[in-house]
Amino acid sequence: MNRQCALEDISDGRLYTENDMVKVDTGGCRDCAVTCCQGMDKTIILDPYDVHRLCLNLHCSFEQLLNGKIEINIVDGLMLPNIKMTQDTNCCSFLSKDNRCTIHQARPSVCRLFPLGRFWEDEEHFKYIVQKGQCHKSNLTKIKVKKWIEADNSDHYKNFLIDWHKYVCKMQKKIADIVSQPDFDSAAVKRCCMSTLQNFYMARYDSDEKFYQEFQNKIEEQFKK
Ligand code: SF4
Ligand code: SF4
């Protein structure tokens, strides 16, 4: 997703590669009041792999997640799901009363990386940033980026991230073109949004292997259009 913001506003202003050392190791978040899992508004946007892992882990469908745990919002014209904050406490809907993440094994990419983040330089290339003012633990230690993202370091996953980012950029541009026309066709915008949700989020996959394979087939079909 292309969020328009200055690097310095959201980070220490530097871009990091996998071989750089970064001060983000939270030590398993021990002795922390979990201040990062509240007040996130709509910013924990879920990609299809996040939803696949949630559905597999919680034995539920995308539609069932929409019943309280996630919601759909518009991101630069395109409908995408994000984790919902609770109305009463403004905390993540997956945070327990004793401040534990109830989906730790299946938490979304944004949370797995945190307090690192991805910064897309163009449609196909990204680097890492250290998010500013988000993790309030005072004694973070240094770790190599490669080690911090260990679980997300497979070629399958990185290819998925790039293909998904290219697809989202393509759809957002397509929608921007449609709405820039006088008397634009709102049904065409709806079709872009619904086909994204139906093709990539509502589908069920039994395993990671099937996920990557089917995702690849779908994305190839989309790029042919
Ligand atoms: S604020 Fe930092 S240390 Fe605390 S739970 Fe969040 S990431 Fe972990
Ligand atoms: S999914 Fe887990 S780690 Fe992510 S914001 Fe919610 S409670 Fe925190």
PDB file of C-alpha atoms and ligand atoms in Angstrom:
ATOM      1  CA  MET A   1       0.000   0.000   0.000  1.00  0.00           C
ATOM      2  CA  ASN A   2       1.307   3.435  -0.810  1.00  0.00           C
ATOM      3  CA  ARG A   3       0.741   5.605   2.246  1.00  0.00           C
ATOM      4  CA  GLN A   4       1.850   9.143   1.538  1.00  0.00           C
ATOM      5  CA  CYS A   5       3.920  10.182   4.538  1.00  0.00           C
ATOM      6  CA  ALA A   6       7.444  11.430   5.188  1.00  0.00           C
ATOM      7  CA  LEU A   7       9.906   8.804   6.368  1.00  0.00           C
ATOM      8  CA  GLU A   8      11.022  11.064   9.230  1.00  0.00           C
ATOM      9  CA  ASP A   9       7.445  11.334  10.555  1.00  0.00           C
ATOM     10  CA  ILE A  10       7.076   7.612  11.123  1.00  0.00           C
ATOM     11  CA  SER A  11      10.620   6.359  11.701  1.00  0.00           C
ATOM     12  CA  ASP A  12      14.180   7.275  12.588  1.00  0.00           C
ATOM     13  CA  GLY A  13      14.516   8.405   8.963  1.00  0.00           C
ATOM     14  CA  ARG A  14      16.703   5.475   7.860  1.00  0.00           C
ATOM     15  CA  LEU A  15      16.022   2.569   5.534  1.00  0.00           C
ATOM     16  CA  TYR A  16      17.455  -0.797   6.549  1.00  0.00           C
ATOM     17  CA  THR A  17      18.274  -3.962   4.625  1.00  0.00           C
ATOM     18  CA  GLU A  18      18.236  -7.519   5.967  1.00  0.00           C
ATOM     19  CA  ASN A  19      21.903  -7.364   6.904  1.00  0.00           C
ATOM     20  CA  ASP A  20      21.622  -4.217   9.033  1.00  0.00           C
ATOM     21  CA  MET A  21      21.493  -4.179  12.818  1.00  0.00           C
ATOM     22  CA  VAL A  22      18.421  -2.495  14.290  1.00  0.00           C
ATOM     23  CA  LYS A  23      17.394  -1.697  17.862  1.00  0.00           C
ATOM     24  CA  VAL A  24      14.040  -3.485  17.865  1.00  0.00           C
ATOM     25  CA  ASP A  25      14.476  -6.632  19.959  1.00  0.00           C
ATOM     26  CA  THR A  26      11.747  -6.454  22.586  1.00  0.00           C
ATOM     27  CA  GLY A  27      13.001  -9.489  24.485  1.00  0.00           C
ATOM     28  CA  GLY A  28       9.696 -11.293  23.991  1.00  0.00           C
ATOM     29  CA  CYS A  29       7.821  -8.221  25.309  1.00  0.00           C
ATOM     30  CA  ARG A  30       8.450  -9.294  28.919  1.00  0.00           C
ATOM     31  CA  ASP A  31       7.263  -6.887  31.648  1.00  0.00           C
ATOM     32  CA  CYS A  32       5.417  -4.684  29.183  1.00  0.00           C
ATOM     33  CA  ALA A  33       1.904  -3.282  29.542  1.00  0.00           C
ATOM     34  CA  VAL A  34       1.284  -3.938  25.808  1.00  0.00           C
ATOM     35  CA  THR A  35       0.696  -0.334  24.890  1.00  0.00           C
ATOM     36  CA  CYS A  36       1.171  -1.123  21.210  1.00  0.00           C
ATOM     37  CA  CYS A  37      -2.005  -3.230  20.864  1.00  0.00           C
ATOM     38  CA  GLN A  38      -4.449  -0.391  21.473  1.00  0.00           C
ATOM     39  CA  GLY A  39      -5.570   2.697  19.615  1.00  0.00           C
ATOM     40  CA  MET A  40      -4.313   1.394  16.279  1.00  0.00           C
ATOM     41  CA  ASP A  41      -7.463   2.600  14.500  1.00  0.00           C
ATOM     42  CA  LYS A  42      -7.576   0.950  11.029  1.00  0.00           C
ATOM     43  CA  THR A  43      -3.837   0.600  10.548  1.00  0.00           C
ATOM     44  CA  ILE A  44      -3.381  -3.160  10.989  1.00  0.00           C
ATOM     45  CA  ILE A  45      -4.307  -3.945   7.399  1.00  0.00           C
ATOM     46  CA  LEU A  46      -4.513  -7.643   6.620  1.00  0.00           C
ATOM     47  CA  ASP A  47      -3.161  -9.256   3.479  1.00  0.00           C
ATOM     48  CA  PRO A  48      -4.543 -12.550   2.137  1.00  0.00           C
ATOM     49  CA  TYR A  49      -1.809 -14.564   3.893  1.00  0.00           C
ATOM     50  CA  ASP A  50      -2.712 -12.948   7.241  1.00  0.00           C
ATOM     51  CA  VAL A  51      -6.343 -13.923   6.726  1.00  0.00           C
ATOM     52  CA  HIS A  52      -5.390 -17.438   5.613  1.00  0.00           C
ATOM     53  CA  ARG A  53      -3.391 -17.924   8.861  1.00  0.00           C
ATOM     54  CA  LEU A  54      -6.160 -16.501  11.027  1.00  0.00           C
ATOM     55  CA  CYS A  55      -8.813 -18.728   9.430  1.00  0.00           C
ATOM     56  CA  LEU A  56      -6.608 -21.810   9.739  1.00  0.00           C
ATOM     57  CA  ASN A  57      -5.675 -21.077  13.344  1.00  0.00           C
ATOM     58  CA  LEU A  58      -9.141 -20.118  14.547  1.00  0.00           C
ATOM     59  CA  HIS A  59     -10.958 -22.703  12.382  1.00  0.00           C
ATOM     60  CA  CYS A  60     -13.232 -20.069  10.910  1.00  0.00           C
ATOM     61  CA  SER A  61     -14.035 -18.318   7.657  1.00  0.00           C
ATOM     62  CA  PHE A  62     -13.287 -14.770   6.508  1.00  0.00           C
ATOM     63  CA  GLU A  63     -16.988 -14.009   6.912  1.00  0.00           C
ATOM     64  CA  GLN A  64     -16.898 -15.243  10.531  1.00  0.00           C
ATOM     65  CA  LEU A  65     -13.893 -13.022  11.295  1.00  0.00           C
ATOM     66  CA  LEU A  66     -15.945 -10.095  10.015  1.00  0.00           C
ATOM     67  CA  ASN A  67     -18.398 -10.828  12.806  1.00  0.00           C
ATOM     68  CA  GLY A  68     -16.507  -8.763  15.407  1.00  0.00           C
ATOM     69  CA  LYS A  69     -12.778  -9.372  14.949  1.00  0.00           C
ATOM     70  CA  ILE A  70     -11.982  -7.611  11.678  1.00  0.00           C
ATOM     71  CA  GLU A  71     -13.643  -4.981   9.509  1.00  0.00           C
ATOM     72  CA  ILE A  72     -13.390  -3.698   5.955  1.00  0.00           C
ATOM     73  CA  ASN A  73     -12.327  -0.163   5.138  1.00  0.00           C
ATOM     74  CA  ILE A  74     -11.310   1.793   2.070  1.00  0.00           C
ATOM     75  CA  VAL A  75      -7.553   2.146   1.540  1.00  0.00           C
ATOM     76  CA  ASP A  76      -6.753   4.539  -1.307  1.00  0.00           C
ATOM     77  CA  GLY A  77     -10.008   3.570  -3.040  1.00  0.00           C
ATOM     78  CA  LEU A  78      -9.760  -0.208  -2.534  1.00  0.00           C
ATOM     79  CA  MET A  79     -11.689  -2.195   0.102  1.00  0.00           C
ATOM     80  CA  LEU A  80      -9.275  -4.093   2.364  1.00  0.00           C
ATOM     81  CA  PRO A  81      -9.742  -5.769   5.750  1.00  0.00           C
ATOM     82  CA  ASN A  82      -8.075  -4.629   8.948  1.00  0.00           C
ATOM     83  CA  ILE A  83      -8.108  -5.713  12.585  1.00  0.00           C
ATOM     84  CA  LYS A  84     -10.889  -4.089  14.541  1.00  0.00           C
ATOM     85  CA  MET A  85     -10.403  -2.169  17.785  1.00  0.00           C
ATOM     86  CA  THR A  86     -13.047  -2.809  20.458  1.00  0.00           C
ATOM     87  CA  GLN A  87     -15.527   0.015  21.023  1.00  0.00           C
ATOM     88  CA  ASP A  88     -15.233   0.093  24.810  1.00  0.00           C
ATOM     89  CA  THR A  89     -11.454  -0.163  25.359  1.00  0.00           C
ATOM     90  CA  ASN A  90     -10.100   0.775  21.910  1.00  0.00           C
ATOM     91  CA  CYS A  91      -7.849  -2.300  22.137  1.00  0.00           C
ATOM     92  CA  CYS A  92      -7.224  -4.877  19.444  1.00  0.00           C
ATOM     93  CA  SER A  93     -10.099  -7.348  19.310  1.00  0.00           C
ATOM     94  CA  PHE A  94      -7.573 -10.172  19.779  1.00  0.00           C
ATOM     95  CA  LEU A  95      -6.088  -8.766  22.993  1.00  0.00           C
ATOM     96  CA  SER A  96      -7.171 -10.677  26.128  1.00  0.00           C
ATOM     97  CA  LYS A  97      -8.205  -8.998  29.395  1.00  0.00           C
ATOM     98  CA  ASP A  98      -4.784  -9.830  30.853  1.00  0.00           C
ATOM     99  CA  ASN A  99      -3.073  -8.110  27.911  1.00  0.00           C
ATOM    100  CA  ARG A 100      -1.998 -11.181  25.960  1.00  0.00           C
ATOM    101  CA  CYS A 101      -2.283 -11.609  22.203  1.00  0.00           C
ATOM    102  CA  THR A 102      -4.742 -14.481  21.811  1.00  0.00           C
ATOM    103  CA  ILE A 103      -3.537 -15.220  18.274  1.00  0.00           C
ATOM    104  CA  HIS A 104       0.197 -14.994  18.858  1.00  0.00           C
ATOM    105  CA  GLN A 105       1.037 -17.853  16.469  1.00  0.00           C
ATOM    106  CA  ALA A 106      -1.184 -16.394  13.755  1.00  0.00           C
ATOM    107  CA  ARG A 107      -0.762 -12.668  14.405  1.00  0.00           C
ATOM    108  CA  PRO A 108      -0.663 -10.579  11.232  1.00  0.00           C
ATOM    109  CA  SER A 109       2.462  -9.484   9.424  1.00  0.00           C
ATOM    110  CA  VAL A 110       2.276  -5.928  10.801  1.00  0.00           C
ATOM    111  CA  CYS A 111       2.441  -7.343  14.346  1.00  0.00           C
ATOM    112  CA  ARG A 112       5.120  -9.959  13.584  1.00  0.00           C
ATOM    113  CA  LEU A 113       7.438  -7.266  12.251  1.00  0.00           C
ATOM    114  CA  PHE A 114       6.720  -4.645  14.918  1.00  0.00           C
ATOM    115  CA  PRO A 115       8.454  -2.347  15.829  1.00  0.00           C
ATOM    116  CA  LEU A 116      10.015  -2.787  12.411  1.00  0.00           C
ATOM    117  CA  GLY A 117       7.898  -1.857   9.416  1.00  0.00           C
ATOM    118  CA  ARG A 118       8.153  -2.182   5.642  1.00  0.00           C
ATOM    119  CA  PHE A 119       8.720   0.854   3.442  1.00  0.00           C
ATOM    120  CA  TRP A 120       7.949   0.358  -0.241  1.00  0.00           C
ATOM    121  CA  GLU A 121      10.372   2.267  -2.454  1.00  0.00           C
ATOM    122  CA  ASP A 122       8.372   1.397  -5.569  1.00  0.00           C
ATOM    123  CA  GLU A 123       5.865  -1.282  -6.575  1.00  0.00           C
ATOM    124  CA  GLU A 124       8.386  -4.132  -6.282  1.00  0.00           C
ATOM    125  CA  HIS A 125      11.045  -3.124  -3.780  1.00  0.00           C
ATOM    126  CA  PHE A 126      10.891  -2.525  -0.067  1.00  0.00           C
ATOM    127  CA  LYS A 127      13.221  -1.870   2.812  1.00  0.00           C
ATOM    128  CA  TYR A 128      12.672  -1.837   6.559  1.00  0.00           C
ATOM    129  CA  ILE A 129      12.087   1.062   8.925  1.00  0.00           C
ATOM    130  CA  VAL A 130      12.218   1.337  12.706  1.00  0.00           C
ATOM    131  CA  GLN A 131       8.856   2.780  13.676  1.00  0.00           C
ATOM    132  CA  LYS A 132       9.072   5.858  15.838  1.00  0.00           C
ATOM    133  CA  GLY A 133       7.246   6.248  19.168  1.00  0.00           C
ATOM    134  CA  GLN A 134       5.306   3.002  18.888  1.00  0.00           C
ATOM    135  CA  CYS A 135       7.069   0.549  21.205  1.00  0.00           C
ATOM    136  CA  HIS A 136       7.385   2.114  24.642  1.00  0.00           C
ATOM    137  CA  LYS A 137       9.840  -0.355  26.113  1.00  0.00           C
ATOM    138  CA  SER A 138      12.984   1.556  27.064  1.00  0.00           C
ATOM    139  CA  ASN A 139      15.644  -1.134  26.780  1.00  0.00           C
ATOM    140  CA  LEU A 140      15.258  -2.566  23.268  1.00  0.00           C
ATOM    141  CA  THR A 141      18.398  -4.345  22.122  1.00  0.00           C
ATOM    142  CA  LYS A 142      20.091  -4.633  18.728  1.00  0.00           C
ATOM    143  CA  ILE A 143      19.368  -7.501  16.377  1.00  0.00           C
ATOM    144  CA  LYS A 144      20.034  -8.175  12.691  1.00  0.00           C
ATOM    145  CA  VAL A 145      16.942  -7.488  10.554  1.00  0.00           C
ATOM    146  CA  LYS A 146      17.316 -10.960   9.001  1.00  0.00           C
ATOM    147  CA  LYS A 147      17.058 -12.546  12.455  1.00  0.00           C
ATOM    148  CA  TRP A 148      14.067 -10.426  13.534  1.00  0.00           C
ATOM    149  CA  ILE A 149      12.083 -11.385  10.414  1.00  0.00           C
ATOM    150  CA  GLU A 150      13.277 -15.001  10.539  1.00  0.00           C
ATOM    151  CA  ALA A 151       9.799 -16.506  10.205  1.00  0.00           C
ATOM    152  CA  ASP A 152       9.023 -14.318   7.180  1.00  0.00           C
ATOM    153  CA  ASN A 153      12.263 -14.834   5.336  1.00  0.00           C
ATOM    154  CA  SER A 154      11.269 -17.511   2.799  1.00  0.00           C
ATOM    155  CA  ASP A 155      11.349 -16.812  -0.935  1.00  0.00           C
ATOM    156  CA  HIS A 156       7.707 -17.939  -1.164  1.00  0.00           C
ATOM    157  CA  TYR A 157       6.666 -15.311   1.354  1.00  0.00           C
ATOM    158  CA  LYS A 158       8.750 -12.503  -0.146  1.00  0.00           C
ATOM    159  CA  ASN A 159       7.433 -13.250  -3.650  1.00  0.00           C
ATOM    160  CA  PHE A 160       3.927 -13.226  -2.230  1.00  0.00           C
ATOM    161  CA  LEU A 161       4.505  -9.808  -0.582  1.00  0.00           C
ATOM    162  CA  ILE A 162       5.789  -8.286  -3.819  1.00  0.00           C
ATOM    163  CA  ASP A 163       3.031  -9.773  -5.994  1.00  0.00           C
ATOM    164  CA  TRP A 164       0.381  -8.643  -3.533  1.00  0.00           C
ATOM    165  CA  HIS A 165       1.789  -5.132  -3.322  1.00  0.00           C
ATOM    166  CA  LYS A 166       1.910  -4.882  -7.141  1.00  0.00           C
ATOM    167  CA  TYR A 167      -1.688  -6.105  -7.346  1.00  0.00           C
ATOM    168  CA  VAL A 168      -2.944  -3.613  -4.735  1.00  0.00           C
ATOM    169  CA  CYS A 169      -1.126  -0.726  -6.472  1.00  0.00           C
ATOM    170  CA  LYS A 170      -2.626  -1.804  -9.807  1.00  0.00           C
ATOM    171  CA  MET A 171      -6.175  -1.916  -8.406  1.00  0.00           C
ATOM    172  CA  GLN A 172      -5.778   1.407  -6.595  1.00  0.00           C
ATOM    173  CA  LYS A 173      -4.586   3.033  -9.844  1.00  0.00           C
ATOM    174  CA  LYS A 174      -7.431   1.440 -11.794  1.00  0.00           C
ATOM    175  CA  ILE A 175      -9.978   2.781  -9.286  1.00  0.00           C
ATOM    176  CA  ALA A 176      -8.338   6.234  -9.313  1.00  0.00           C
ATOM    177  CA  ASP A 177      -8.656   6.248 -13.128  1.00  0.00           C
ATOM    178  CA  ILE A 178     -12.324   5.240 -12.958  1.00  0.00           C
ATOM    179  CA  VAL A 179     -13.266   7.894 -10.391  1.00  0.00           C
ATOM    180  CA  SER A 180     -11.368  10.607 -12.278  1.00  0.00           C
ATOM    181  CA  GLN A 181     -13.810  10.263 -15.196  1.00  0.00           C
ATOM    182  CA  PRO A 182     -16.803  12.609 -15.325  1.00  0.00           C
ATOM    183  CA  ASP A 183     -19.913  10.547 -14.414  1.00  0.00           C
ATOM    184  CA  PHE A 184     -17.733   7.696 -13.279  1.00  0.00           C
ATOM    185  CA  ASP A 185     -19.073   4.167 -13.175  1.00  0.00           C
ATOM    186  CA  SER A 186     -19.486   3.356  -9.464  1.00  0.00           C
ATOM    187  CA  ALA A 187     -20.422  -0.235 -10.357  1.00  0.00           C
ATOM    188  CA  ALA A 188     -16.942  -0.687 -11.888  1.00  0.00           C
ATOM    189  CA  VAL A 189     -15.341   0.435  -8.612  1.00  0.00           C
ATOM    190  CA  LYS A 190     -17.540  -2.006  -6.714  1.00  0.00           C
ATOM    191  CA  ARG A 191     -16.496  -4.818  -9.071  1.00  0.00           C
ATOM    192  CA  CYS A 192     -12.781  -4.105  -8.402  1.00  0.00           C
ATOM    193  CA  CYS A 193     -13.386  -4.198  -4.642  1.00  0.00           C
ATOM    194  CA  MET A 194     -15.600  -7.282  -4.640  1.00  0.00           C
ATOM    195  CA  SER A 195     -13.342  -9.289  -6.947  1.00  0.00           C
ATOM    196  CA  THR A 196     -10.387  -8.521  -4.635  1.00  0.00           C
ATOM    197  CA  LEU A 197     -12.286  -9.681  -1.551  1.00  0.00           C
ATOM    198  CA  GLN A 198     -13.770 -12.743  -3.245  1.00  0.00           C
ATOM    199  CA  ASN A 199     -10.640 -13.921  -5.068  1.00  0.00           C
ATOM    200  CA  PHE A 200      -8.066 -13.320  -2.390  1.00  0.00           C
ATOM    201  CA  TYR A 201      -9.748 -13.231   1.031  1.00  0.00           C
ATOM    202  CA  MET A 202     -12.835 -15.414   0.952  1.00  0.00           C
ATOM    203  CA  ALA A 203     -11.019 -18.393  -0.589  1.00  0.00           C
ATOM    204  CA  ARG A 204     -10.001 -21.177   1.821  1.00  0.00           C
ATOM    205  CA  TYR A 205      -6.613 -22.898   1.657  1.00  0.00           C
ATOM    206  CA  ASP A 206      -5.727 -26.006   3.677  1.00  0.00           C
ATOM    207  CA  SER A 207      -2.012 -25.322   4.019  1.00  0.00           C
ATOM    208  CA  ASP A 208       0.685 -22.745   3.285  1.00  0.00           C
ATOM    209  CA  GLU A 209       1.766 -24.784   0.252  1.00  0.00           C
ATOM    210  CA  LYS A 210      -1.729 -24.627  -1.231  1.00  0.00           C
ATOM    211  CA  PHE A 211      -1.994 -20.957  -0.297  1.00  0.00           C
ATOM    212  CA  TYR A 212       1.112 -19.918  -2.240  1.00  0.00           C
ATOM    213  CA  GLN A 213       0.239 -22.107  -5.213  1.00  0.00           C
ATOM    214  CA  GLU A 214      -3.352 -20.876  -5.509  1.00  0.00           C
ATOM    215  CA  PHE A 215      -2.394 -17.282  -4.815  1.00  0.00           C
ATOM    216  CA  GLN A 216       0.159 -17.466  -7.615  1.00  0.00           C
ATOM    217  CA  ASN A 217      -2.445 -18.852 -10.052  1.00  0.00           C
ATOM    218  CA  LYS A 218      -4.924 -16.122  -9.147  1.00  0.00           C
ATOM    219  CA  ILE A 219      -2.411 -13.336  -9.387  1.00  0.00           C
ATOM    220  CA  GLU A 220      -1.223 -14.541 -12.815  1.00  0.00           C
ATOM    221  CA  GLU A 221      -4.836 -14.499 -14.011  1.00  0.00           C
ATOM    222  CA  GLN A 222      -5.291 -10.948 -12.673  1.00  0.00           C
ATOM    223  CA  PHE A 223      -2.113  -9.661 -14.302  1.00  0.00           C
ATOM    224  CA  LYS A 224      -3.245 -11.052 -17.688  1.00  0.00           C
ATOM    225  CA  LYS A 225      -6.360  -8.818 -17.587  1.00  0.00           C
TER     226      LYS A 225
HETATM  227  S1  SF4 B   1       5.104  -1.932  23.467  1.00  0.00           S
HETATM  228 FE1  SF4 B   1       6.947  -2.974  22.665  1.00  0.00          FE
HETATM  229  S2  SF4 B   1       7.612  -4.374  24.311  1.00  0.00           S
HETATM  230 FE2  SF4 B   1       5.487  -3.751  24.736  1.00  0.00          FE
HETATM  231  S3  SF4 B   1       4.211  -5.381  23.838  1.00  0.00           S
HETATM  232 FE3  SF4 B   1       4.425  -3.750  22.314  1.00  0.00          FE
HETATM  233  S4  SF4 B   1       6.201  -4.356  21.071  1.00  0.00           S
HETATM  234 FE4  SF4 B   1       6.276  -5.554  22.965  1.00  0.00          FE
HETATM  235  S1  SF4 B   2      -3.063  -9.198  16.779  1.00  0.00           S
HETATM  236 FE1  SF4 B   2      -2.023  -9.533  18.704  1.00  0.00          FE
HETATM  237  S2  SF4 B   2      -0.045  -8.493  18.495  1.00  0.00           S
HETATM  238 FE2  SF4 B   2      -1.397  -7.686  16.906  1.00  0.00          FE
HETATM  239  S3  SF4 B   2      -2.343  -5.866  17.779  1.00  0.00           S
HETATM  240 FE3  SF4 B   2      -3.709  -7.592  18.175  1.00  0.00          FE
HETATM  241  S4  SF4 B   2      -3.189  -8.340  20.202  1.00  0.00           S
HETATM  242 FE4  SF4 B   2      -1.493  -7.056  19.470  1.00  0.00          FE
END
